[in-house]
Coordinates of C-alpha atoms and ligand atoms in Angstrom, one line a residue:
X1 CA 146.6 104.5 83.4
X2 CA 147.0 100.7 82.8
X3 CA 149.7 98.1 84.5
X4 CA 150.7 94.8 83.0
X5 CA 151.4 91.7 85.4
X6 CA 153.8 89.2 84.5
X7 CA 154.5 85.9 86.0
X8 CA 157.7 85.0 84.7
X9 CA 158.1 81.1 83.5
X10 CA 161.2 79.0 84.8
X11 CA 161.9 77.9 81.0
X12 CA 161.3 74.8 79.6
X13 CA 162.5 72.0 77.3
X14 CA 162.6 72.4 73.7
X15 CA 159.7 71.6 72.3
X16 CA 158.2 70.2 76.0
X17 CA 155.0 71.7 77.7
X18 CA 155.4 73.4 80.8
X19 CA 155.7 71.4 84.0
X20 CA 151.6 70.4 84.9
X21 CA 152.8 70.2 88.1
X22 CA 154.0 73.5 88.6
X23 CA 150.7 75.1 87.4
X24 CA 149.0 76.8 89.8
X25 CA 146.8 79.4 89.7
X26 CA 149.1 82.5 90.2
X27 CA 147.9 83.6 93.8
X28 CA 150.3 86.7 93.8
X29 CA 148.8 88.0 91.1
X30 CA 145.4 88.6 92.1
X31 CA 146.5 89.7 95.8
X32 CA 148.5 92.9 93.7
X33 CA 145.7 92.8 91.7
X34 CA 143.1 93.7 94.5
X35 CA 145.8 96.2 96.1
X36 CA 146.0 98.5 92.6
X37 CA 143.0 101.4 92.7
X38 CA 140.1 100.5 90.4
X39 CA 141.6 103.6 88.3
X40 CA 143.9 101.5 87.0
X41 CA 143.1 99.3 83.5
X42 CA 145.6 95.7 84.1
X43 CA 146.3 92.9 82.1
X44 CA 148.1 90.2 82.9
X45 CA 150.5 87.5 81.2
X46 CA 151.2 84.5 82.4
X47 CA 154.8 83.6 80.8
X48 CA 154.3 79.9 82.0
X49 CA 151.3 79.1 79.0
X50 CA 151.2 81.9 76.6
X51 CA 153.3 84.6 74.9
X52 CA 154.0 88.3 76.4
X53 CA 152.8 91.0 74.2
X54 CA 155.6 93.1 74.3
X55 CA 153.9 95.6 72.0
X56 CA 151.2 96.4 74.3
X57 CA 150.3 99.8 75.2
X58 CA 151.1 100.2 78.9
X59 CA 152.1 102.3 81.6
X60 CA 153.7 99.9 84.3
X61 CA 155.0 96.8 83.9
X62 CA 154.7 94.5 87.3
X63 CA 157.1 91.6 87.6
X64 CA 157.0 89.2 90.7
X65 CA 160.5 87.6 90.5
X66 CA 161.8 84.4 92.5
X67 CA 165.1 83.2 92.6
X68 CA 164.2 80.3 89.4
X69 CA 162.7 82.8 87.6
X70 CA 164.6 86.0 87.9
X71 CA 166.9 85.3 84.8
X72 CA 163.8 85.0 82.6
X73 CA 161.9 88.3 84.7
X74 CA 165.5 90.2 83.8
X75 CA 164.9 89.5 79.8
X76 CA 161.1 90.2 80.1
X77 CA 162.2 93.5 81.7
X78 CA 164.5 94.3 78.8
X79 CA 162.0 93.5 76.3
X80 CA 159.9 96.2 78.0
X81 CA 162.4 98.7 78.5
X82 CA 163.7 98.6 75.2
X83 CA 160.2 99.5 74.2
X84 CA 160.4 102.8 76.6
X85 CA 158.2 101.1 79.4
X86 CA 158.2 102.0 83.1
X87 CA 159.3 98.4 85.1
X88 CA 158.1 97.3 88.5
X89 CA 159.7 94.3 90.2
X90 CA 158.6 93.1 94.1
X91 CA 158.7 89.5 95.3
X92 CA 161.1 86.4 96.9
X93 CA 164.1 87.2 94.9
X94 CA 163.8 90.7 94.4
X95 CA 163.3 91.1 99.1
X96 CA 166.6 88.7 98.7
X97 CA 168.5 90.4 96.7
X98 CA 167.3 94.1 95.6
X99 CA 171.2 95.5 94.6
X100 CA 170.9 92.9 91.7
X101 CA 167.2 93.5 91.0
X102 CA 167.6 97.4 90.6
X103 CA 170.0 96.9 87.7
X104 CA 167.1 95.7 85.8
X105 CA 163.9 97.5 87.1
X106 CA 162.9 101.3 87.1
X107 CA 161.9 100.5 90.6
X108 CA 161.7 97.7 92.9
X109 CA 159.4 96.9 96.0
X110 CA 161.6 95.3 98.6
X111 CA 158.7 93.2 101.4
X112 CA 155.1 93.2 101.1
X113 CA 153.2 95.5 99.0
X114 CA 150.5 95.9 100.9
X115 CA 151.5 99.6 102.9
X116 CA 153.3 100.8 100.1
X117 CA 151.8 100.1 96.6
X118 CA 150.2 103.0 97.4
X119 CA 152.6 105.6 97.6
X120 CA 155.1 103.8 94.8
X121 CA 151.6 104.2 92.2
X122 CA 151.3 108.1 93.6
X123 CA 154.4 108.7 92.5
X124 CA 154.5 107.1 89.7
X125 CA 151.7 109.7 88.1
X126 CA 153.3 112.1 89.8
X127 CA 156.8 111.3 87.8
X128 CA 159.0 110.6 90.9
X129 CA 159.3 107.2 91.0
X130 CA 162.0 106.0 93.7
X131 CA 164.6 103.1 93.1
X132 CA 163.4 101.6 95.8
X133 CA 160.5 100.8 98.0
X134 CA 160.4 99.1 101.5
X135 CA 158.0 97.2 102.9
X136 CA 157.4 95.9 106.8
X137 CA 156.2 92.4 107.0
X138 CA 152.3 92.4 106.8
X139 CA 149.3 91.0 105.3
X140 CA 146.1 93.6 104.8
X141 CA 143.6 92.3 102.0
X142 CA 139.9 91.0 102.5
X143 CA 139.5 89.1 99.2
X144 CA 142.2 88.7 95.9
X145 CA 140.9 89.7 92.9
X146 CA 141.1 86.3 90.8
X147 CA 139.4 88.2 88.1
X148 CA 143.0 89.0 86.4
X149 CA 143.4 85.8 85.5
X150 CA 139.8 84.1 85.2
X151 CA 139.8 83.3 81.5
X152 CA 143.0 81.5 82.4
X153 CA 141.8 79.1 85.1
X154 CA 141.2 75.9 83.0
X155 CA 144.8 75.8 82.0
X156 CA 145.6 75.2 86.3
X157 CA 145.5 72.4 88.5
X158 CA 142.3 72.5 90.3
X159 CA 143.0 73.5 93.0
X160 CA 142.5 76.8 95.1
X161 CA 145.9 78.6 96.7
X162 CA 144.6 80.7 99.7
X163 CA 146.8 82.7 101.7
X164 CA 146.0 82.6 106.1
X165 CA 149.4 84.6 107.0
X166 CA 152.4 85.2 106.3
X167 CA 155.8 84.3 108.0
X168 CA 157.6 82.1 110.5
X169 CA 159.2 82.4 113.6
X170 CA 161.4 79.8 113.1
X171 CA 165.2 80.3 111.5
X172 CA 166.1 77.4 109.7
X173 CA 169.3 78.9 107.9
X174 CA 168.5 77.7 104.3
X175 CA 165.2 78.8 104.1
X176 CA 163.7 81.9 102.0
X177 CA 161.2 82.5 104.2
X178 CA 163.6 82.9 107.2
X179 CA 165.6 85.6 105.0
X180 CA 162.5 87.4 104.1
X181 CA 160.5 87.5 107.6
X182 CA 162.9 87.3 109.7
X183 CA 161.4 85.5 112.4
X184 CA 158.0 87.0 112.2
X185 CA 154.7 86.0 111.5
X186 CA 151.3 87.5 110.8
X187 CA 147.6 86.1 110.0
X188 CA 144.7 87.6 108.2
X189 CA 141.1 88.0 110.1
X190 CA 139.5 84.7 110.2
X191 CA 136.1 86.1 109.0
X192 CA 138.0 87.1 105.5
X193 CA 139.7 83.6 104.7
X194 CA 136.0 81.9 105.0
X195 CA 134.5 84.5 103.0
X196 CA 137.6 84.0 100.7
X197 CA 137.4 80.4 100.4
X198 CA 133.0 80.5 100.2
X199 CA 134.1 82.4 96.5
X200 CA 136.8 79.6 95.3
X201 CA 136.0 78.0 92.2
X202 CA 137.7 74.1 93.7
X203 CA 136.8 72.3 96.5
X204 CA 140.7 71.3 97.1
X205 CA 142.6 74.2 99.2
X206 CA 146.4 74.8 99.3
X207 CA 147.1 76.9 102.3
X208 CA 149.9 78.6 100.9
X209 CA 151.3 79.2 104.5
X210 CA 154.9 78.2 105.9
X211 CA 153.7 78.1 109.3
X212 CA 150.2 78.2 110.1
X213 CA 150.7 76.8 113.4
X214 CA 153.1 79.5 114.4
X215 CA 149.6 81.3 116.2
X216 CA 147.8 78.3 117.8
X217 CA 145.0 79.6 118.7
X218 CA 144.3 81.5 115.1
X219 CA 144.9 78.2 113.8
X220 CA 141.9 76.7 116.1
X221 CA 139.7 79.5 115.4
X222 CA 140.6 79.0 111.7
X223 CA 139.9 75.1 111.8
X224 CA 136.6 75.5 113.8
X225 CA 135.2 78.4 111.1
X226 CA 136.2 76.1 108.5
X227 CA 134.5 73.0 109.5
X228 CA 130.9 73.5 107.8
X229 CA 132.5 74.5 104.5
X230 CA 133.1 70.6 104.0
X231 CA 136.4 71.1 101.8
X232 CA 139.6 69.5 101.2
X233 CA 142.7 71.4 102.4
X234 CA 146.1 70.9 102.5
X235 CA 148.9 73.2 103.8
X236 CA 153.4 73.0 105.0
X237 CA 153.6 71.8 108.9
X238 CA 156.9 71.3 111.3
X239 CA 156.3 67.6 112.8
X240 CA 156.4 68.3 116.2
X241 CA 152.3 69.7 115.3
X242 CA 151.5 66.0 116.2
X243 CA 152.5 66.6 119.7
X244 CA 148.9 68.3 119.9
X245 CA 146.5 65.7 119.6
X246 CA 143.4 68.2 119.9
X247 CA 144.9 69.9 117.0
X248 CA 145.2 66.7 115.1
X249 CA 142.0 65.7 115.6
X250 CA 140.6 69.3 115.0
X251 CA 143.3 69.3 111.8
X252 CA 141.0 66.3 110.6
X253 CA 137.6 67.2 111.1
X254 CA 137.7 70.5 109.3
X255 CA 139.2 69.0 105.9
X256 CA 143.2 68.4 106.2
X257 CA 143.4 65.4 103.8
X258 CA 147.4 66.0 104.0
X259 CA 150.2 67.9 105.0
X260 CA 153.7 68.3 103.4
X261 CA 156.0 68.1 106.0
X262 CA 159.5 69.3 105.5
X263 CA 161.4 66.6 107.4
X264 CA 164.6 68.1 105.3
X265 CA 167.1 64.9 106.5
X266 CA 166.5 62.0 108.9
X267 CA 170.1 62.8 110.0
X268 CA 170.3 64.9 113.3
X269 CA 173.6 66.1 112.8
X270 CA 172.7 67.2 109.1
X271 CA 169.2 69.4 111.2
X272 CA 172.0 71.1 113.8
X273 CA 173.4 72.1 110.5
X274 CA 170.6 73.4 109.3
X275 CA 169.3 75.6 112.7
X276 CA 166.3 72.6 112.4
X277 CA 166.9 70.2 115.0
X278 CA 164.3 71.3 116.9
X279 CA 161.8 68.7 114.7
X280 CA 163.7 66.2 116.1
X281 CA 163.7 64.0 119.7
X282 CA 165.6 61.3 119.6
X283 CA 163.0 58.1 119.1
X284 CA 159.6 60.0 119.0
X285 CA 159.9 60.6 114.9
X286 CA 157.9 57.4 113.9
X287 CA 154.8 57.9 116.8
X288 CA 154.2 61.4 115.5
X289 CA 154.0 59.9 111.5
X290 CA 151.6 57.2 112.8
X291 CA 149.9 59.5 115.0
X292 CA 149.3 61.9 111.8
X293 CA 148.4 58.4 109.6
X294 CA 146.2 57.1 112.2
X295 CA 144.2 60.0 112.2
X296 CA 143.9 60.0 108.5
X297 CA 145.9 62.6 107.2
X298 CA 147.9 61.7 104.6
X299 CA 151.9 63.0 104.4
X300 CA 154.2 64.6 101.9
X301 CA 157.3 64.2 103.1
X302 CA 160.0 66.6 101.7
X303 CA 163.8 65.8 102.3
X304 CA 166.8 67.9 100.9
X305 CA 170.1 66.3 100.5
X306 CA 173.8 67.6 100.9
X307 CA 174.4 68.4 104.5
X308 CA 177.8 67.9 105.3
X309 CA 176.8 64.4 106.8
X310 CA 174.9 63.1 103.6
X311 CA 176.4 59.9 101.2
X312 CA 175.3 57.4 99.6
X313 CA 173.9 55.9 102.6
X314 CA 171.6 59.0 103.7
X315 CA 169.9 58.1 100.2
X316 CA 169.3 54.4 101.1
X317 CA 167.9 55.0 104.6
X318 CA 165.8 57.7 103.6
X319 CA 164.5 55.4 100.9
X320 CA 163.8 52.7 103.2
X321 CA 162.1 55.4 105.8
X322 CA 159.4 56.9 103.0
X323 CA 159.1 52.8 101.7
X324 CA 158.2 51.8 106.3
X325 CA 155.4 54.2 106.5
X326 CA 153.9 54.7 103.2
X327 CA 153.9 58.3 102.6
X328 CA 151.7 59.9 99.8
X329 CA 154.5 61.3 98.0
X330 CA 158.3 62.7 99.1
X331 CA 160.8 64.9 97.5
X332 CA 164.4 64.0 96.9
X333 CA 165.7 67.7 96.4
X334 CA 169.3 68.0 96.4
X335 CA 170.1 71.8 98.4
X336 CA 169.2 75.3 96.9
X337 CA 171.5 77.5 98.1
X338 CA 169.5 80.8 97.8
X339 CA 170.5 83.9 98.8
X340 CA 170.8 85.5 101.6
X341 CA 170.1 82.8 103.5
X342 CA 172.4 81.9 106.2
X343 CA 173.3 78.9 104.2
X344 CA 174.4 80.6 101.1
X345 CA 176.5 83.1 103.8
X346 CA 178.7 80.1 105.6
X347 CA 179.0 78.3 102.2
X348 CA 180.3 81.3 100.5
X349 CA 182.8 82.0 103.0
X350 CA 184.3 78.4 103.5
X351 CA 184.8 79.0 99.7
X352 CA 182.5 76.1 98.6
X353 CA 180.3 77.8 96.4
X354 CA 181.2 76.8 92.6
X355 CA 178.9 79.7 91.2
X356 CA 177.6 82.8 93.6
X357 CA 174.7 84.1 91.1
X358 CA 173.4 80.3 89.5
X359 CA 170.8 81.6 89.0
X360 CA 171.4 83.8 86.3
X361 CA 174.4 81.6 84.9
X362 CA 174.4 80.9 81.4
X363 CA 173.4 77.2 80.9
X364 CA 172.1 77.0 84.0
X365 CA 169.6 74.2 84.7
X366 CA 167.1 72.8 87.0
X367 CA 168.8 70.1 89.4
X368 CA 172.3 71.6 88.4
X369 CA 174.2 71.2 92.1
X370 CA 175.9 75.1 92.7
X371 CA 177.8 73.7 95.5
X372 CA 180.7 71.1 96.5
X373 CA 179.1 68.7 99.2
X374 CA 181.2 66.9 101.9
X375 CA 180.8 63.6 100.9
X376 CA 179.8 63.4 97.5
X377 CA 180.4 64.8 94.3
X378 CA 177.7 67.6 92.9
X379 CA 177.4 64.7 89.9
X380 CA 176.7 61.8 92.7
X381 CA 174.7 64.3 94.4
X382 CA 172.5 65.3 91.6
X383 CA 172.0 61.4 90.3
X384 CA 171.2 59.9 93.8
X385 CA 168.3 62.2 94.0
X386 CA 167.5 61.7 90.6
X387 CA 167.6 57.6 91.0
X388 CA 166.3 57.6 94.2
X389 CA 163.2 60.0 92.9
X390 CA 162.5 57.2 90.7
X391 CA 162.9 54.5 92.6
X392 CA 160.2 55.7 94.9
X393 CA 157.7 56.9 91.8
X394 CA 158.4 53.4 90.4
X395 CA 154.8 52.2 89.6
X396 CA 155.1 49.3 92.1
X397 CA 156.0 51.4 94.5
X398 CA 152.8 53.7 93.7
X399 CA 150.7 50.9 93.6
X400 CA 151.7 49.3 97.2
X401 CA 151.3 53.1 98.7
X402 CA 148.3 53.4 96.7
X403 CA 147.0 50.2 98.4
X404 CA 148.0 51.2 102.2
X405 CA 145.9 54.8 101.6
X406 CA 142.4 53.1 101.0
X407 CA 143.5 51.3 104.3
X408 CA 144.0 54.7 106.1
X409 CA 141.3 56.6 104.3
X410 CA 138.1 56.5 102.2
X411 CA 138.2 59.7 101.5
X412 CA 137.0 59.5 97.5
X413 CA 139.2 62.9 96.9
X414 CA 142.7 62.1 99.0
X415 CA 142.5 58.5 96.9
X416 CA 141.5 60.5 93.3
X417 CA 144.7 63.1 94.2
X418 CA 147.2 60.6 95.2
X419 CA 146.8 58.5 91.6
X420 CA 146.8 62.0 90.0
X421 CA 150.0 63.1 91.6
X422 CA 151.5 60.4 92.0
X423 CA 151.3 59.2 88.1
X424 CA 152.5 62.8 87.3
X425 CA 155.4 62.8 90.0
X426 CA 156.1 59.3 87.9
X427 CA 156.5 61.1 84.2
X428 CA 157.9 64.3 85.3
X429 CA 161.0 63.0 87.3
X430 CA 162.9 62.9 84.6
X431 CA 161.6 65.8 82.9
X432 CA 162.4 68.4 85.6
X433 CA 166.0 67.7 85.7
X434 CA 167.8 69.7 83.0
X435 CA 164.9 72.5 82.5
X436 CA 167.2 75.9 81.3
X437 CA 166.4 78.4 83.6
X438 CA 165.6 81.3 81.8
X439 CA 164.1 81.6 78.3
X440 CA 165.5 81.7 75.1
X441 CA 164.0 85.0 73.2
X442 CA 165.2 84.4 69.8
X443 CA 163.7 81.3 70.0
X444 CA 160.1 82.7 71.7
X445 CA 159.9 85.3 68.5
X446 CA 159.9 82.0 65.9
Ligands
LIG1 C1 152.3 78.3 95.8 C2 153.8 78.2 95.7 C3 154.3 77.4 94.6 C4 153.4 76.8 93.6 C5 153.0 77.8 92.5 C6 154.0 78.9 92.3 C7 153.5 80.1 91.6 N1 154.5 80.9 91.1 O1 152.3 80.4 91.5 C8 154.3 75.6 93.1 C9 153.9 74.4 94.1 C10 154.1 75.1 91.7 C11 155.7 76.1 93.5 C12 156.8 75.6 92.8 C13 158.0 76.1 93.1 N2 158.4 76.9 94.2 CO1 157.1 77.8 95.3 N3 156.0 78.6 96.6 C14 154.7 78.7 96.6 C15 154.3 79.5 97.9 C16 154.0 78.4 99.0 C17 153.2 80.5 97.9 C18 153.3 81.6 96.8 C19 152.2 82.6 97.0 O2 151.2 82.6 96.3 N4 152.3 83.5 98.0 C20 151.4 84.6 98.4 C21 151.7 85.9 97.7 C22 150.6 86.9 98.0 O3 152.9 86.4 98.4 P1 154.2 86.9 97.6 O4 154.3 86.2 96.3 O5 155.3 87.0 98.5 O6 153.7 88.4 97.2 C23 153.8 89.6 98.1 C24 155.1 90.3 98.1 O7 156.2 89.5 97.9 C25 155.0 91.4 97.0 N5 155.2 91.1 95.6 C26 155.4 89.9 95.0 N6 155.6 90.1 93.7 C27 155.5 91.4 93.4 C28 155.7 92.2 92.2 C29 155.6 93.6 92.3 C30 155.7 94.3 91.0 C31 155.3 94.2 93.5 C32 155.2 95.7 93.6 C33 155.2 93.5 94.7 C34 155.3 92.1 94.7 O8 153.6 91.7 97.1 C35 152.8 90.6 97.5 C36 151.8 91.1 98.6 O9 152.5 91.6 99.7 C37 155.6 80.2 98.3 C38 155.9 80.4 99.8 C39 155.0 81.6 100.2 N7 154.5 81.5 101.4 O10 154.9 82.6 99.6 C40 156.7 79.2 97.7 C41 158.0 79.8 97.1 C42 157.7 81.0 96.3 N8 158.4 78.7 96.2 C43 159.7 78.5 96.2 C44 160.4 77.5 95.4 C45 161.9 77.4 95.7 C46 159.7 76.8 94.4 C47 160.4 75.8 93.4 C48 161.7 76.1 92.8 C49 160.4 74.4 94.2 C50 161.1 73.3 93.5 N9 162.3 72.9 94.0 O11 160.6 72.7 92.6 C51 159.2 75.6 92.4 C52 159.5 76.6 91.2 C53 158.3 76.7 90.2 C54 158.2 78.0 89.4 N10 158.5 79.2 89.9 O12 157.7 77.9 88.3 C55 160.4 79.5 97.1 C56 161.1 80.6 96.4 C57 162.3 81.1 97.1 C58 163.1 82.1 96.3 N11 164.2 82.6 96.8 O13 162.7 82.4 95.2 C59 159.2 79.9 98.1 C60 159.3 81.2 98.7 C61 159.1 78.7 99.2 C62 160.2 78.7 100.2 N12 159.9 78.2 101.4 O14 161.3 79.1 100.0 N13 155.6 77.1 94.4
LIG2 S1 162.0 75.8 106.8 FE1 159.9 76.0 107.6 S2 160.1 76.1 109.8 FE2 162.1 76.6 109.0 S3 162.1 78.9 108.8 FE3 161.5 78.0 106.8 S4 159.2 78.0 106.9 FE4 160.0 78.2 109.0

């Protein structure tokens, strides 16, 4: 018996590469990958830098499927049918929104795979495949098998994605993660991740984690193991984590070199909207960055724009906040509104939605708005973040930040990533906006 993975691609520019940027190794992969039986032959396609083989001879096709991708995962899965093969889909979009998903998959795996790949393979041989398979939130691997995608690994960014749990316990209504977890949160055995990372191929780790903080003291046991490693990791934090300043300093001795924090708006109004106003008391907001800067961790600060209470202005002072303290990089993001989310829920039913399924519109494209702001127009809204993307990319702009790091660290690889990503962030500003969403297949066959 043999499965094929697929990562499906977003899509991508005529004639353009894929965004270097979003190539990372395809964790996801090689976690399903160490779940199947050794019984089972695999290959494995990544639709983001080569072709699909259509005409291979398979068994099961396995397709993980987010919201950006699952227009192109639907026409992969057509392809594949058409040819009289058995499709699989599991993942983000397909826990979101399994109704849709079915209409396009023999089966689909709605949760973690983990306690039921399993019985879904069994009955598979067995010819009675269900529509649908459930599972609880969990995590239950010691080590992913990379080795589906090994001859592959010189075409990613070099750095390693490792998984510590999975979840939140937050509920921050426009988030994915709150729609998928529902408030819970779950971490693997700290004896696994070290062995895990001791077999990584980079010395730079991406703790793929929403919440790693959400168990304190896993998260101190975690840092303490991985203090002799000597590596450089990064990983997603709430701000209020530099309330602790044990944990900062233990944050800092065992490798953080940064952390991207999703500070969403700097309007508290616009964070009650958003269930996420517990980041913020009044007046403490610049201590905890210069408490995080002072110990030498760098900051990627990630704000979304839209709320009801964002204009033009929201742009400017946000602008002005990244320019006072320097951060590594940011993200002007205008709002996703995915589904099932709380977000997309209350939007939908003041009637403010201008498409319910974007994401598998025709014409569709990356920084497209799908919904009518307060304040602004979807156009405004999609050029401020645009413009204001740039103005902070602008290579003065780089070079000043560039300048204040070396002040706040030595560290040889923090200084080497920030030039790398911040050059990159600089060229592919404009290039993201406008990426179709989905592929062309007429096109692919050429
Ligand atoms: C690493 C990462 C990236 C990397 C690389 C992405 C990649 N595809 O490899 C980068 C930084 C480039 C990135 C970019 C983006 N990302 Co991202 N990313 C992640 C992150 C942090 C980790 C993914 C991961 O490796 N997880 C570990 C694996 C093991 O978990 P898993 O995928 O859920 O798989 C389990 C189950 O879902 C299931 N399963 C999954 N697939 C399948 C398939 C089958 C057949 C079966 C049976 C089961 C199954 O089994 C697995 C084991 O239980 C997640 C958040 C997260 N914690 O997962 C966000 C996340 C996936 N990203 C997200 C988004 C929005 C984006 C961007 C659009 C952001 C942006 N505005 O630019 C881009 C899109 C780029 C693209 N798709 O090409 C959202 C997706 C939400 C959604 N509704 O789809 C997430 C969930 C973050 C969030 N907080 O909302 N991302
Ligand atoms: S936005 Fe962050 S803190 Fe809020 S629910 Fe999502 S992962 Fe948790």
């Amino acid at each position: 018996m043999k499965i094929t993975m697929i990562l499906p691609g977003m899509g991508k520019k005529k004639g353009e590469k894929y965004l270097k940027t979003w190539l990372m190794e395809p964790l996801t992969m090689a976690v399903l990958n160490t779940l199947i039986p050794d019984t089972y032959e695999r290959e494995f396609f990544d639709d983001r830098i080569e072709r699909i083989n259509y005409e291979t001879e398979t068994d099961l096709v396995f397709i993980t499927v987010e919201t950006y991708t699952a227009k192109r995962a639907y026409q992969v899965a057509a392809e594949f049918r058409k040819r009289g093969k058995t499709v699989v889909m599991g993942g983000y979009h397909v826990t979101l929104c399994p109704d849709e998903a079915e209409l396009y998959a023999d089966a689909v795996m709605v949760g973690n795979a983990e306690q039921i790949i399993g019985s879904l393979l069994q009955d598979f041989e067995n010819g009675t495949l269900q529509k649908r398979y459930t599972g609880k939130p969990c995590i239950g691997y010691k080590l992913p098998d990379r080795s589906i995608y090994a001859d592959k690994m010189k075409k990613y960014l070099p750095v390693s994605l490792v998984e510590t749990g999975r979840g939140c316990y937050h509920n921050c209504e426009f988030c994915s993660i709150a729609g998928y977890y529902h408030s819970h949160y779950i971490h693997r055995d700290v004896a696994d991740i070290i062995d895990e990372i001791k077999t990584c191929k980079h010395k730079v780790f991406f703790f793929v984690d929403d919440s790693i903080f959400s168990d304190k003291a896993f998260a101190r046991e975690l840092f303490e193991a991985l203090k002799p490693l000597k590596i450089v990791w990064t990983t997603q934090v709430t701000l209020d984590i530099a309330r602790d300043d044990d944990m900062l300093r233990l944050m800092k001795e065992s490798g953080c070199g940064m952390v991207l924090i999703g500070f969403e708006s700097i309007n508290a109004d616009n964070l009650r909207q958003m269930n996420k106003g517990w980041t913020q008391r009044l007046g403490e907001q610049d201590e905890l960055i210069q408490k995080i800067h002072k110990v030498g961790i760098s900051i990627y600060a990630s704000f979304v724009f839209g709320f009801d209470s964002d204009n033009e202005e929201t742009f400017k002072h946000t602008l002005d906040f990244c320019q006072k303290h320097q951060f590594f990089t940011a993200a002007f993001n205008h709002l996703l509104i995915f589904p099932s989310t709380k977000t997309y829920e209350s939007f939908k039913a003041d009637g403010r939605l201008i498409s319910e399924q974007w994401w598998l519109e025709d014409g569709y494209t990356f920084g497209k708005v799908t919904f009518q702001p307060k304040q602004l127009t979807p156009d405004e809204l999609r050029a401020y973040c645009k413009s204001y993307k740039n103005d902070f990319y602008r290579f003065g702009s780089i070079l000043k930040r560039g300048g204040t790091l070396l002040k706040r660290t030595r560290s040889f690889w923090i200084n080497l990533a920030f030039w790398a990503i911040n050059v990159m962030f600089h060229y592919e500003v404009d290039r993201r906006v406008g990426i179709p969403i989905g592929d062309n297949l007429e096109d692919e066959k050429k």
